[in-house]
Amino acid sequence: MELRVLEYFLAVTQEQSISAAAEYLNLTQPTISRQLKDLEEELGKQLLVRGKRNHKIGLTEEGRLFRK
């Protein structure tokens, strides 16, 4: 687990959107999406509730605990 991926996760939780977090971090949305998916696979837990396009991202219970 890399510190930058944790920064991506926190940015997404703050912005409640992967696209908005990507803009804030000056990265592309696919980069952040891929890194977060890899993080979830590494932890073996789903952290984010992904909705349809242009909807806010939510956190699972595991995601809320991980954010703390």
N, CA, C and O atoms as a CHARMM CRD file, in Angstrom:
* protein
*
  272
    1    1 MET  N      0.84800  -1.16800   0.00000 PROA 1      0.00000
    2    1 MET  CA     0.00000   0.00000   0.00000 PROA 1      0.00000
    3    1 MET  C      0.89900   1.23800   0.00000 PROA 1      0.00000
    4    1 MET  O      1.82000   1.35800   0.80800 PROA 1      0.00000
    5    2 GLU  N      0.61300   2.12900  -0.90300 PROA 2      0.00000
    6    2 GLU  CA     1.42900   3.33500  -1.03300 PROA 2      0.00000
    7    2 GLU  C      0.68300   4.54800  -0.48000 PROA 2      0.00000
    8    2 GLU  O     -0.54400   4.62300  -0.54000 PROA 2      0.00000
    9    3 LEU  N      1.43800   5.47900   0.05100 PROA 3      0.00000
   10    3 LEU  CA     0.87300   6.68000   0.64200 PROA 3      0.00000
   11    3 LEU  C      0.04500   7.47100  -0.36500 PROA 3      0.00000
   12    3 LEU  O     -1.00100   8.01900  -0.01500 PROA 3      0.00000
   13    4 ARG  N      0.50200   7.53300  -1.60600 PROA 4      0.00000
   14    4 ARG  CA    -0.23000   8.29900  -2.62200 PROA 4      0.00000
   15    4 ARG  C     -1.61400   7.71400  -2.87400 PROA 4      0.00000
   16    4 ARG  O     -2.55400   8.46100  -3.14800 PROA 4      0.00000
   17    5 VAL  N     -1.75900   6.39500  -2.78600 PROA 5      0.00000
   18    5 VAL  CA    -3.06400   5.76600  -2.97900 PROA 5      0.00000
   19    5 VAL  C     -3.99000   6.12200  -1.81400 PROA 5      0.00000
   20    5 VAL  O     -5.19000   6.31200  -2.00800 PROA 5      0.00000
   21    6 LEU  N     -3.43700   6.21000  -0.62200 PROA 6      0.00000
   22    6 LEU  CA    -4.23300   6.64600   0.52900 PROA 6      0.00000
   23    6 LEU  C     -4.68500   8.09100   0.33800 PROA 6      0.00000
   24    6 LEU  O     -5.80100   8.44800   0.71500 PROA 6      0.00000
   25    7 GLU  N     -3.82100   8.92300  -0.24900 PROA 7      0.00000
   26    7 GLU  CA    -4.20200  10.30700  -0.55800 PROA 7      0.00000
   27    7 GLU  C     -5.33500  10.33300  -1.58000 PROA 7      0.00000
   28    7 GLU  O     -6.24200  11.15900  -1.47500 PROA 7      0.00000
   29    8 TYR  N     -5.29200   9.44200  -2.56100 PROA 8      0.00000
   30    8 TYR  CA    -6.36500   9.35700  -3.55500 PROA 8      0.00000
   31    8 TYR  C     -7.67800   8.98200  -2.86700 PROA 8      0.00000
   32    8 TYR  O     -8.72000   9.58400  -3.12700 PROA 8      0.00000
   33    9 PHE  N     -7.61600   7.98300  -1.98700 PROA 9      0.00000
   34    9 PHE  CA    -8.80900   7.53900  -1.27200 PROA 9      0.00000
   35    9 PHE  C     -9.40800   8.68600  -0.45600 PROA 9      0.00000
   36    9 PHE  O    -10.61700   8.91400  -0.49600 PROA 9      0.00000
   37   10 LEU  N     -8.57500   9.39600   0.27100 PROA 10     0.00000
   38   10 LEU  CA    -9.06700  10.50500   1.09000 PROA 10     0.00000
   39   10 LEU  C     -9.64400  11.62900   0.22900 PROA 10     0.00000
   40   10 LEU  O    -10.64100  12.24700   0.60100 PROA 10     0.00000
   41   11 ALA  N     -9.02600  11.89200  -0.91000 PROA 11     0.00000
   42   11 ALA  CA    -9.54900  12.92400  -1.80800 PROA 11     0.00000
   43   11 ALA  C    -10.92700  12.52900  -2.33900 PROA 11     0.00000
   44   11 ALA  O    -11.82400  13.36800  -2.42700 PROA 11     0.00000
   45   12 VAL  N    -11.09200  11.26600  -2.68700 PROA 12     0.00000
   46   12 VAL  CA   -12.38700  10.79500  -3.18700 PROA 12     0.00000
   47   12 VAL  C    -13.43600  10.90300  -2.08700 PROA 12     0.00000
   48   12 VAL  O    -14.56700  11.30900  -2.35500 PROA 12     0.00000
   49   13 THR  N    -13.08200  10.54700  -0.85500 PROA 13     0.00000
   50   13 THR  CA   -14.06100  10.64300   0.22600 PROA 13     0.00000
   51   13 THR  C    -14.40200  12.09900   0.53400 PROA 13     0.00000
   52   13 THR  O    -15.53800  12.41000   0.89300 PROA 13     0.00000
   53   14 GLN  N    -13.43500  12.97600   0.39700 PROA 14     0.00000
   54   14 GLN  CA   -13.68900  14.39800   0.64300 PROA 14     0.00000
   55   14 GLN  C    -14.55600  14.99600  -0.45600 PROA 14     0.00000
   56   14 GLN  O    -15.51800  15.71100  -0.17500 PROA 14     0.00000
   57   15 GLU  N    -14.21900  14.70700  -1.69600 PROA 15     0.00000
   58   15 GLU  CA   -14.93700  15.26800  -2.84400 PROA 15     0.00000
   59   15 GLU  C    -16.23100  14.51400  -3.15300 PROA 15     0.00000
   60   15 GLU  O    -17.10900  15.04100  -3.83600 PROA 15     0.00000
   61   16 GLN  N    -16.34800  13.30100  -2.66000 PROA 16     0.00000
   62   16 GLN  CA   -17.48800  12.41400  -2.90900 PROA 16     0.00000
   63   16 GLN  C    -17.67500  12.12100  -4.39300 PROA 16     0.00000
   64   16 GLN  O    -18.78600  11.86900  -4.86100 PROA 16     0.00000
   65   17 SER  N    -16.57400  12.15900  -5.11300 PROA 17     0.00000
   66   17 SER  CA   -16.61100  11.91800  -6.55400 PROA 17     0.00000
   67   17 SER  C    -15.20300  11.60000  -7.02900 PROA 17     0.00000
   68   17 SER  O    -14.24700  12.28500  -6.66600 PROA 17     0.00000
   69   18 ILE  N    -15.08100  10.56700  -7.83600 PROA 18     0.00000
   70   18 ILE  CA   -13.77000  10.23000  -8.38800 PROA 18     0.00000
   71   18 ILE  C    -13.33800  11.29600  -9.38700 PROA 18     0.00000
   72   18 ILE  O    -12.17000  11.68500  -9.41300 PROA 18     0.00000
   73   19 SER  N    -14.26300  11.76800 -10.20400 PROA 19     0.00000
   74   19 SER  CA   -13.92600  12.80600 -11.18700 PROA 19     0.00000
   75   19 SER  C    -13.46600  14.09800 -10.51500 PROA 19     0.00000
   76   19 SER  O    -12.48200  14.70700 -10.93400 PROA 19     0.00000
   77   20 ALA  N    -14.18400  14.50900  -9.47300 PROA 20     0.00000
   78   20 ALA  CA   -13.80500  15.73500  -8.75700 PROA 20     0.00000
   79   20 ALA  C    -12.46700  15.56000  -8.04900 PROA 20     0.00000
   80   20 ALA  O    -11.65700  16.48600  -8.01000 PROA 20     0.00000
   81   21 ALA  N    -12.23200  14.38000  -7.49200 PROA 21     0.00000
   82   21 ALA  CA   -10.94700  14.10800  -6.84300 PROA 21     0.00000
   83   21 ALA  C     -9.81600  14.12600  -7.86800 PROA 21     0.00000
   84   21 ALA  O     -8.72800  14.62900  -7.59100 PROA 21     0.00000
   85   22 ALA  N    -10.07800  13.57700  -9.04900 PROA 22     0.00000
   86   22 ALA  CA    -9.06900  13.57600 -10.10400 PROA 22     0.00000
   87   22 ALA  C     -8.70200  15.00600 -10.49500 PROA 22     0.00000
   88   22 ALA  O     -7.52800  15.32900 -10.67700 PROA 22     0.00000
   89   23 GLU  N     -9.70700  15.84700 -10.61900 PROA 23     0.00000
   90   23 GLU  CA    -9.44500  17.24600 -10.95700 PROA 23     0.00000
   91   23 GLU  C     -8.64700  17.92600  -9.84000 PROA 23     0.00000
   92   23 GLU  O     -7.68900  18.65100 -10.10700 PROA 23     0.00000
   93   24 TYR  N     -9.04200  17.68900  -8.60700 PROA 24     0.00000
   94   24 TYR  CA    -8.35400  18.26400  -7.44800 PROA 24     0.00000
   95   24 TYR  C     -6.88900  17.82600  -7.39400 PROA 24     0.00000
   96   24 TYR  O     -6.01000  18.62200  -7.06100 PROA 24     0.00000
   97   25 LEU  N     -6.63200  16.55800  -7.72200 PROA 25     0.00000
   98   25 LEU  CA    -5.27800  15.99600  -7.65500 PROA 25     0.00000
   99   25 LEU  C     -4.49000  16.16700  -8.95500 PROA 25     0.00000
  100   25 LEU  O     -3.32800  15.77100  -9.03900 PROA 25     0.00000
  101   26 ASN  N     -5.12900  16.75500  -9.96000 PROA 26     0.00000
  102   26 ASN  CA    -4.50200  16.90600 -11.28300 PROA 26     0.00000
  103   26 ASN  C     -4.09200  15.56300 -11.87900 PROA 26     0.00000
  104   26 ASN  O     -2.99900  15.41000 -12.42400 PROA 26     0.00000
  105   27 LEU  N     -4.99700  14.59900 -11.76100 PROA 27     0.00000
  106   27 LEU  CA    -4.79600  13.27200 -12.32600 PROA 27     0.00000
  107   27 LEU  C     -5.99900  12.94000 -13.19700 PROA 27     0.00000
  108   27 LEU  O     -6.96700  13.69800 -13.25200 PROA 27     0.00000
  109   28 THR  N     -5.92900  11.79800 -13.87900 PROA 28     0.00000
  110   28 THR  CA    -7.07400  11.37200 -14.67400 PROA 28     0.00000
  111   28 THR  C     -7.97800  10.47800 -13.84100 PROA 28     0.00000
  112   28 THR  O     -7.52700   9.80900 -12.91100 PROA 28     0.00000
  113   29 GLN  N     -9.24500  10.47600 -14.18300 PROA 29     0.00000
  114   29 GLN  CA   -10.22300   9.65500 -13.46700 PROA 29     0.00000
  115   29 GLN  C     -9.88700   8.16600 -13.56600 PROA 29     0.00000
  116   29 GLN  O     -9.98900   7.46400 -12.56000 PROA 29     0.00000
  117   30 PRO  N     -9.48900   7.65000 -14.74500 PROA 30     0.00000
  118   30 PRO  CA    -9.14800   6.22200 -14.80800 PROA 30     0.00000
  119   30 PRO  C     -7.97200   5.83900 -13.90200 PROA 30     0.00000
  120   30 PRO  O     -7.94000   4.73300 -13.36300 PROA 30     0.00000
  121   31 THR  N     -7.01900   6.73900 -13.73600 PROA 31     0.00000
  122   31 THR  CA    -5.88000   6.45500 -12.86000 PROA 31     0.00000
  123   31 THR  C     -6.35000   6.25300 -11.43000 PROA 31     0.00000
  124   31 THR  O     -5.95900   5.28800 -10.77300 PROA 31     0.00000
  125   32 ILE  N     -7.18700   7.15800 -10.94900 PROA 32     0.00000
  126   32 ILE  CA    -7.67400   7.05300  -9.57900 PROA 32     0.00000
  127   32 ILE  C     -8.56800   5.82900  -9.42500 PROA 32     0.00000
  128   32 ILE  O     -8.44400   5.09800  -8.44300 PROA 32     0.00000
  129   33 SER  N     -9.44600   5.60000 -10.35700 PROA 33     0.00000
  130   33 SER  CA   -10.33900   4.43600 -10.29400 PROA 33     0.00000
  131   33 SER  C     -9.54600   3.14000 -10.20800 PROA 33     0.00000
  132   33 SER  O     -9.85400   2.26700  -9.39700 PROA 33     0.00000
  133   34 ARG  N     -8.53500   3.02200 -11.04000 PROA 34     0.00000
  134   34 ARG  CA    -7.71600   1.81000 -11.07200 PROA 34     0.00000
  135   34 ARG  C     -6.96100   1.62300  -9.75200 PROA 34     0.00000
  136   34 ARG  O     -6.90600   0.51800  -9.21200 PROA 34     0.00000
  137   35 GLN  N     -6.38400   2.70900  -9.24100 PROA 35     0.00000
  138   35 GLN  CA    -5.63700   2.62400  -7.98400 PROA 35     0.00000
  139   35 GLN  C     -6.54400   2.25000  -6.81900 PROA 35     0.00000
  140   35 GLN  O     -6.15100   1.46400  -5.95700 PROA 35     0.00000
  141   36 LEU  N     -7.74800   2.80100  -6.78400 PROA 36     0.00000
  142   36 LEU  CA    -8.68000   2.47600  -5.70500 PROA 36     0.00000
  143   36 LEU  C     -9.17000   1.03600  -5.80900 PROA 36     0.00000
  144   36 LEU  O     -9.33700   0.36200  -4.79300 PROA 36     0.00000
  145   37 LYS  N     -9.39600   0.56900  -7.01300 PROA 37     0.00000
  146   37 LYS  CA    -9.79500  -0.82500  -7.20600 PROA 37     0.00000
  147   37 LYS  C     -8.67200  -1.75200  -6.74400 PROA 37     0.00000
  148   37 LYS  O     -8.93300  -2.76800  -6.10100 PROA 37     0.00000
  149   38 ASP  N     -7.43400  -1.41100  -7.06500 PROA 38     0.00000
  150   38 ASP  CA    -6.28500  -2.20700  -6.61500 PROA 38     0.00000
  151   38 ASP  C     -6.17400  -2.19000  -5.09000 PROA 38     0.00000
  152   38 ASP  O     -5.85200  -3.20900  -4.48000 PROA 38     0.00000
  153   39 LEU  N     -6.44000  -1.04000  -4.47800 PROA 39     0.00000
  154   39 LEU  CA    -6.41300  -0.93100  -3.02100 PROA 39     0.00000
  155   39 LEU  C     -7.45700  -1.85300  -2.40100 PROA 39     0.00000
  156   39 LEU  O     -7.17100  -2.56200  -1.43600 PROA 39     0.00000
  157   40 GLU  N     -8.66400  -1.84300  -2.95300 PROA 40     0.00000
  158   40 GLU  CA    -9.72100  -2.70900  -2.43800 PROA 40     0.00000
  159   40 GLU  C     -9.33600  -4.18100  -2.58200 PROA 40     0.00000
  160   40 GLU  O     -9.59000  -4.98100  -1.68100 PROA 40     0.00000
  161   41 GLU  N     -8.73100  -4.53600  -3.70100 PROA 41     0.00000
  162   41 GLU  CA    -8.29800  -5.91500  -3.89900 PROA 41     0.00000
  163   41 GLU  C     -7.19600  -6.28400  -2.91900 PROA 41     0.00000
  164   41 GLU  O     -7.18700  -7.39300  -2.38400 PROA 41     0.00000
  165   42 GLU  N     -6.26700  -5.36200  -2.68000 PROA 42     0.00000
  166   42 GLU  CA    -5.17500  -5.60900  -1.73500 PROA 42     0.00000
  167   42 GLU  C     -5.71900  -5.84000  -0.32200 PROA 42     0.00000
  168   42 GLU  O     -5.24000  -6.71800   0.39700 PROA 42     0.00000
  169   43 LEU  N     -6.71900  -5.05100   0.07000 PROA 43     0.00000
  170   43 LEU  CA    -7.30300  -5.17600   1.40000 PROA 43     0.00000
  171   43 LEU  C     -8.33500  -6.29700   1.49000 PROA 43     0.00000
  172   43 LEU  O     -8.66600  -6.76300   2.58000 PROA 43     0.00000
  173   44 GLY  N     -8.83600  -6.72300   0.33800 PROA 44     0.00000
  174   44 GLY  CA    -9.86300  -7.75200   0.32500 PROA 44     0.00000
  175   44 GLY  C    -11.20400  -7.24400   0.81600 PROA 44     0.00000
  176   44 GLY  O    -12.03500  -8.02000   1.28900 PROA 44     0.00000
  177   45 LYS  N    -11.41600  -5.93300   0.70400 PROA 45     0.00000
  178   45 LYS  CA   -12.65000  -5.29200   1.16900 PROA 45     0.00000
  179   45 LYS  C    -13.11100  -4.26300   0.15600 PROA 45     0.00000
  180   45 LYS  O    -12.29700  -3.59400  -0.48000 PROA 45     0.00000
  181   46 GLN  N    -14.42800  -4.14000   0.00900 PROA 46     0.00000
  182   46 GLN  CA   -14.96900  -3.05600  -0.80900 PROA 46     0.00000
  183   46 GLN  C    -15.06200  -1.82800   0.08300 PROA 46     0.00000
  184   46 GLN  O    -15.69300  -1.87000   1.14000 PROA 46     0.00000
  185   47 LEU  N    -14.43400  -0.73100  -0.33900 PROA 47     0.00000
  186   47 LEU  CA   -14.40300   0.49400   0.44600 PROA 47     0.00000
  187   47 LEU  C    -15.41000   1.51900  -0.03800 PROA 47     0.00000
  188   47 LEU  O    -15.93700   2.30200   0.75300 PROA 47     0.00000
  189   48 LEU  N    -15.67700   1.51600  -1.33000 PROA 48     0.00000
  190   48 LEU  CA   -16.53200   2.53200  -1.93500 PROA 48     0.00000
  191   48 LEU  C    -17.78900   1.92700  -2.54500 PROA 48     0.00000
  192   48 LEU  O    -17.77100   0.82100  -3.08500 PROA 48     0.00000
  193   49 VAL  N    -18.87600   2.67700  -2.44500 PROA 49     0.00000
  194   49 VAL  CA   -20.11400   2.31600  -3.13500 PROA 49     0.00000
  195   49 VAL  C    -20.15600   3.20000  -4.36900 PROA 49     0.00000
  196   49 VAL  O    -20.33900   4.41400  -4.27700 PROA 49     0.00000
  197   50 ARG  N    -19.98400   2.57700  -5.51400 PROA 50     0.00000
  198   50 ARG  CA   -19.96000   3.32100  -6.76200 PROA 50     0.00000
  199   50 ARG  C    -21.36400   3.35400  -7.34800 PROA 50     0.00000
  200   50 ARG  O    -22.02300   2.32400  -7.49500 PROA 50     0.00000
  201   51 GLY  N    -21.79800   4.55100  -7.67700 PROA 51     0.00000
  202   51 GLY  CA   -23.11700   4.70700  -8.27900 PROA 51     0.00000
  203   51 GLY  C    -22.99800   4.90600  -9.76800 PROA 51     0.00000
  204   51 GLY  O    -21.95700   4.66400 -10.37700 PROA 51     0.00000
  205   52 LYS  N    -24.08500   5.35000 -10.32600 PROA 52     0.00000
  206   52 LYS  CA   -24.08700   5.65700 -11.74700 PROA 52     0.00000
  207   52 LYS  C    -23.30200   6.93400 -11.99000 PROA 52     0.00000
  208   52 LYS  O    -22.94400   7.65000 -11.05400 PROA 52     0.00000
  209   53 ARG  N    -23.04800   7.20300 -13.23500 PROA 53     0.00000
  210   53 ARG  CA   -22.28600   8.38200 -13.63900 PROA 53     0.00000
  211   53 ARG  C    -22.87500   9.65200 -13.02000 PROA 53     0.00000
  212   53 ARG  O    -24.09300   9.81300 -12.95100 PROA 53     0.00000
  213   54 ASN  N    -21.99600  10.54700 -12.57400 PROA 54     0.00000
  214   54 ASN  CA   -22.36000  11.83700 -11.98800 PROA 54     0.00000
  215   54 ASN  C    -23.09300  11.72700 -10.65000 PROA 54     0.00000
  216   54 ASN  O    -23.75900  12.67400 -10.23200 PROA 54     0.00000
  217   55 HSD  N    -22.97600  10.59400  -9.98600 PROA 55     0.00000
  218   55 HSD  CA   -23.56200  10.44500  -8.66000 PROA 55     0.00000
  219   55 HSD  C    -22.44700  10.42700  -7.62400 PROA 55     0.00000
  220   55 HSD  O    -21.30700  10.07400  -7.92600 PROA 55     0.00000
  221   56 LYS  N    -22.78400  10.80400  -6.42700 PROA 56     0.00000
  222   56 LYS  CA   -21.79700  10.84500  -5.36600 PROA 56     0.00000
  223   56 LYS  C    -21.34900   9.43900  -4.99300 PROA 56     0.00000
  224   56 LYS  O    -22.11400   8.47700  -5.05700 PROA 56     0.00000
  225   57 ILE  N    -20.09300   9.35600  -4.60300 PROA 57     0.00000
  226   57 ILE  CA   -19.50700   8.10300  -4.13600 PROA 57     0.00000
  227   57 ILE  C    -19.81200   7.97200  -2.64900 PROA 57     0.00000
  228   57 ILE  O    -19.68800   8.93900  -1.89700 PROA 57     0.00000
  229   58 GLY  N    -20.20500   6.79500  -2.23600 PROA 58     0.00000
  230   58 GLY  CA   -20.43900   6.54000  -0.82400 PROA 58     0.00000
  231   58 GLY  C    -19.39400   5.59100  -0.27900 PROA 58     0.00000
  232   58 GLY  O    -18.63200   4.98300  -1.03100 PROA 58     0.00000
  233   59 LEU  N    -19.36700   5.47200   1.02900 PROA 59     0.00000
  234   59 LEU  CA   -18.44000   4.56100   1.68700 PROA 59     0.00000
  235   59 LEU  C    -19.20100   3.37600   2.26600 PROA 59     0.00000
  236   59 LEU  O    -20.30700   3.52300   2.78700 PROA 59     0.00000
  237   60 THR  N    -18.60100   2.21800   2.16700 PROA 60     0.00000
  238   60 THR  CA   -19.13200   1.05600   2.86500 PROA 60     0.00000
  239   60 THR  C    -18.74000   1.19600   4.33200 PROA 60     0.00000
  240   60 THR  O    -17.99100   2.10500   4.69100 PROA 60     0.00000
  241   61 GLU  N    -19.23300   0.31900   5.16300 PROA 61     0.00000
  242   61 GLU  CA   -18.82600   0.32300   6.57700 PROA 61     0.00000
  243   61 GLU  C    -17.31700   0.14900   6.68800 PROA 61     0.00000
  244   61 GLU  O    -16.66800   0.82100   7.49000 PROA 61     0.00000
  245   62 GLU  N    -16.75700  -0.75900   5.87900 PROA 62     0.00000
  246   62 GLU  CA   -15.30100  -0.96000   5.88200 PROA 62     0.00000
  247   62 GLU  C    -14.58400   0.31400   5.42700 PROA 62     0.00000
  248   62 GLU  O    -13.52400   0.65500   5.95200 PROA 62     0.00000
  249   63 GLY  N    -15.16500   1.01200   4.45300 PROA 63     0.00000
  250   63 GLY  CA   -14.57900   2.26100   3.97000 PROA 63     0.00000
  251   63 GLY  C    -14.56200   3.32600   5.03000 PROA 63     0.00000
  252   63 GLY  O    -13.58600   4.06600   5.15100 PROA 63     0.00000
  253   64 ARG  N    -15.64500   3.42100   5.81500 PROA 64     0.00000
  254   64 ARG  CA   -15.69600   4.40100   6.90700 PROA 64     0.00000
  255   64 ARG  C    -14.64200   4.08300   7.96200 PROA 64     0.00000
  256   64 ARG  O    -13.97400   4.98500   8.46600 PROA 64     0.00000
  257   65 LEU  N    -14.49300   2.81500   8.29400 PROA 65     0.00000
  258   65 LEU  CA   -13.48000   2.40900   9.27100 PROA 65     0.00000
  259   65 LEU  C    -12.07100   2.67000   8.74800 PROA 65     0.00000
  260   65 LEU  O    -11.20000   3.13300   9.48500 PROA 65     0.00000
  261   66 PHE  N    -11.85700   2.36900   7.46900 PROA 66     0.00000
  262   66 PHE  CA   -10.53700   2.59300   6.86700 PROA 66     0.00000
  263   66 PHE  C    -10.18300   4.08300   6.82600 PROA 66     0.00000
  264   66 PHE  O     -9.02800   4.45700   7.03000 PROA 66     0.00000
  265   67 ARG  N    -11.17100   4.92000   6.56500 PROA 67     0.00000
  266   67 ARG  CA   -10.93400   6.37700   6.51700 PROA 67     0.00000
  267   67 ARG  C    -10.48500   6.89600   7.87100 PROA 67     0.00000
  268   67 ARG  O     -9.62100   7.76900   7.94700 PROA 67     0.00000
  269   68 LYS  N    -11.06200   6.37100   8.93500 PROA 68     0.00000
  270   68 LYS  CA   -10.68500   6.79100  10.29300 PROA 68     0.00000
  271   68 LYS  C     -9.25200   6.44100  10.58600 PROA 68     0.00000
  272   68 LYS  O     -8.76000   6.71800  11.68000 PROA 68     0.00000
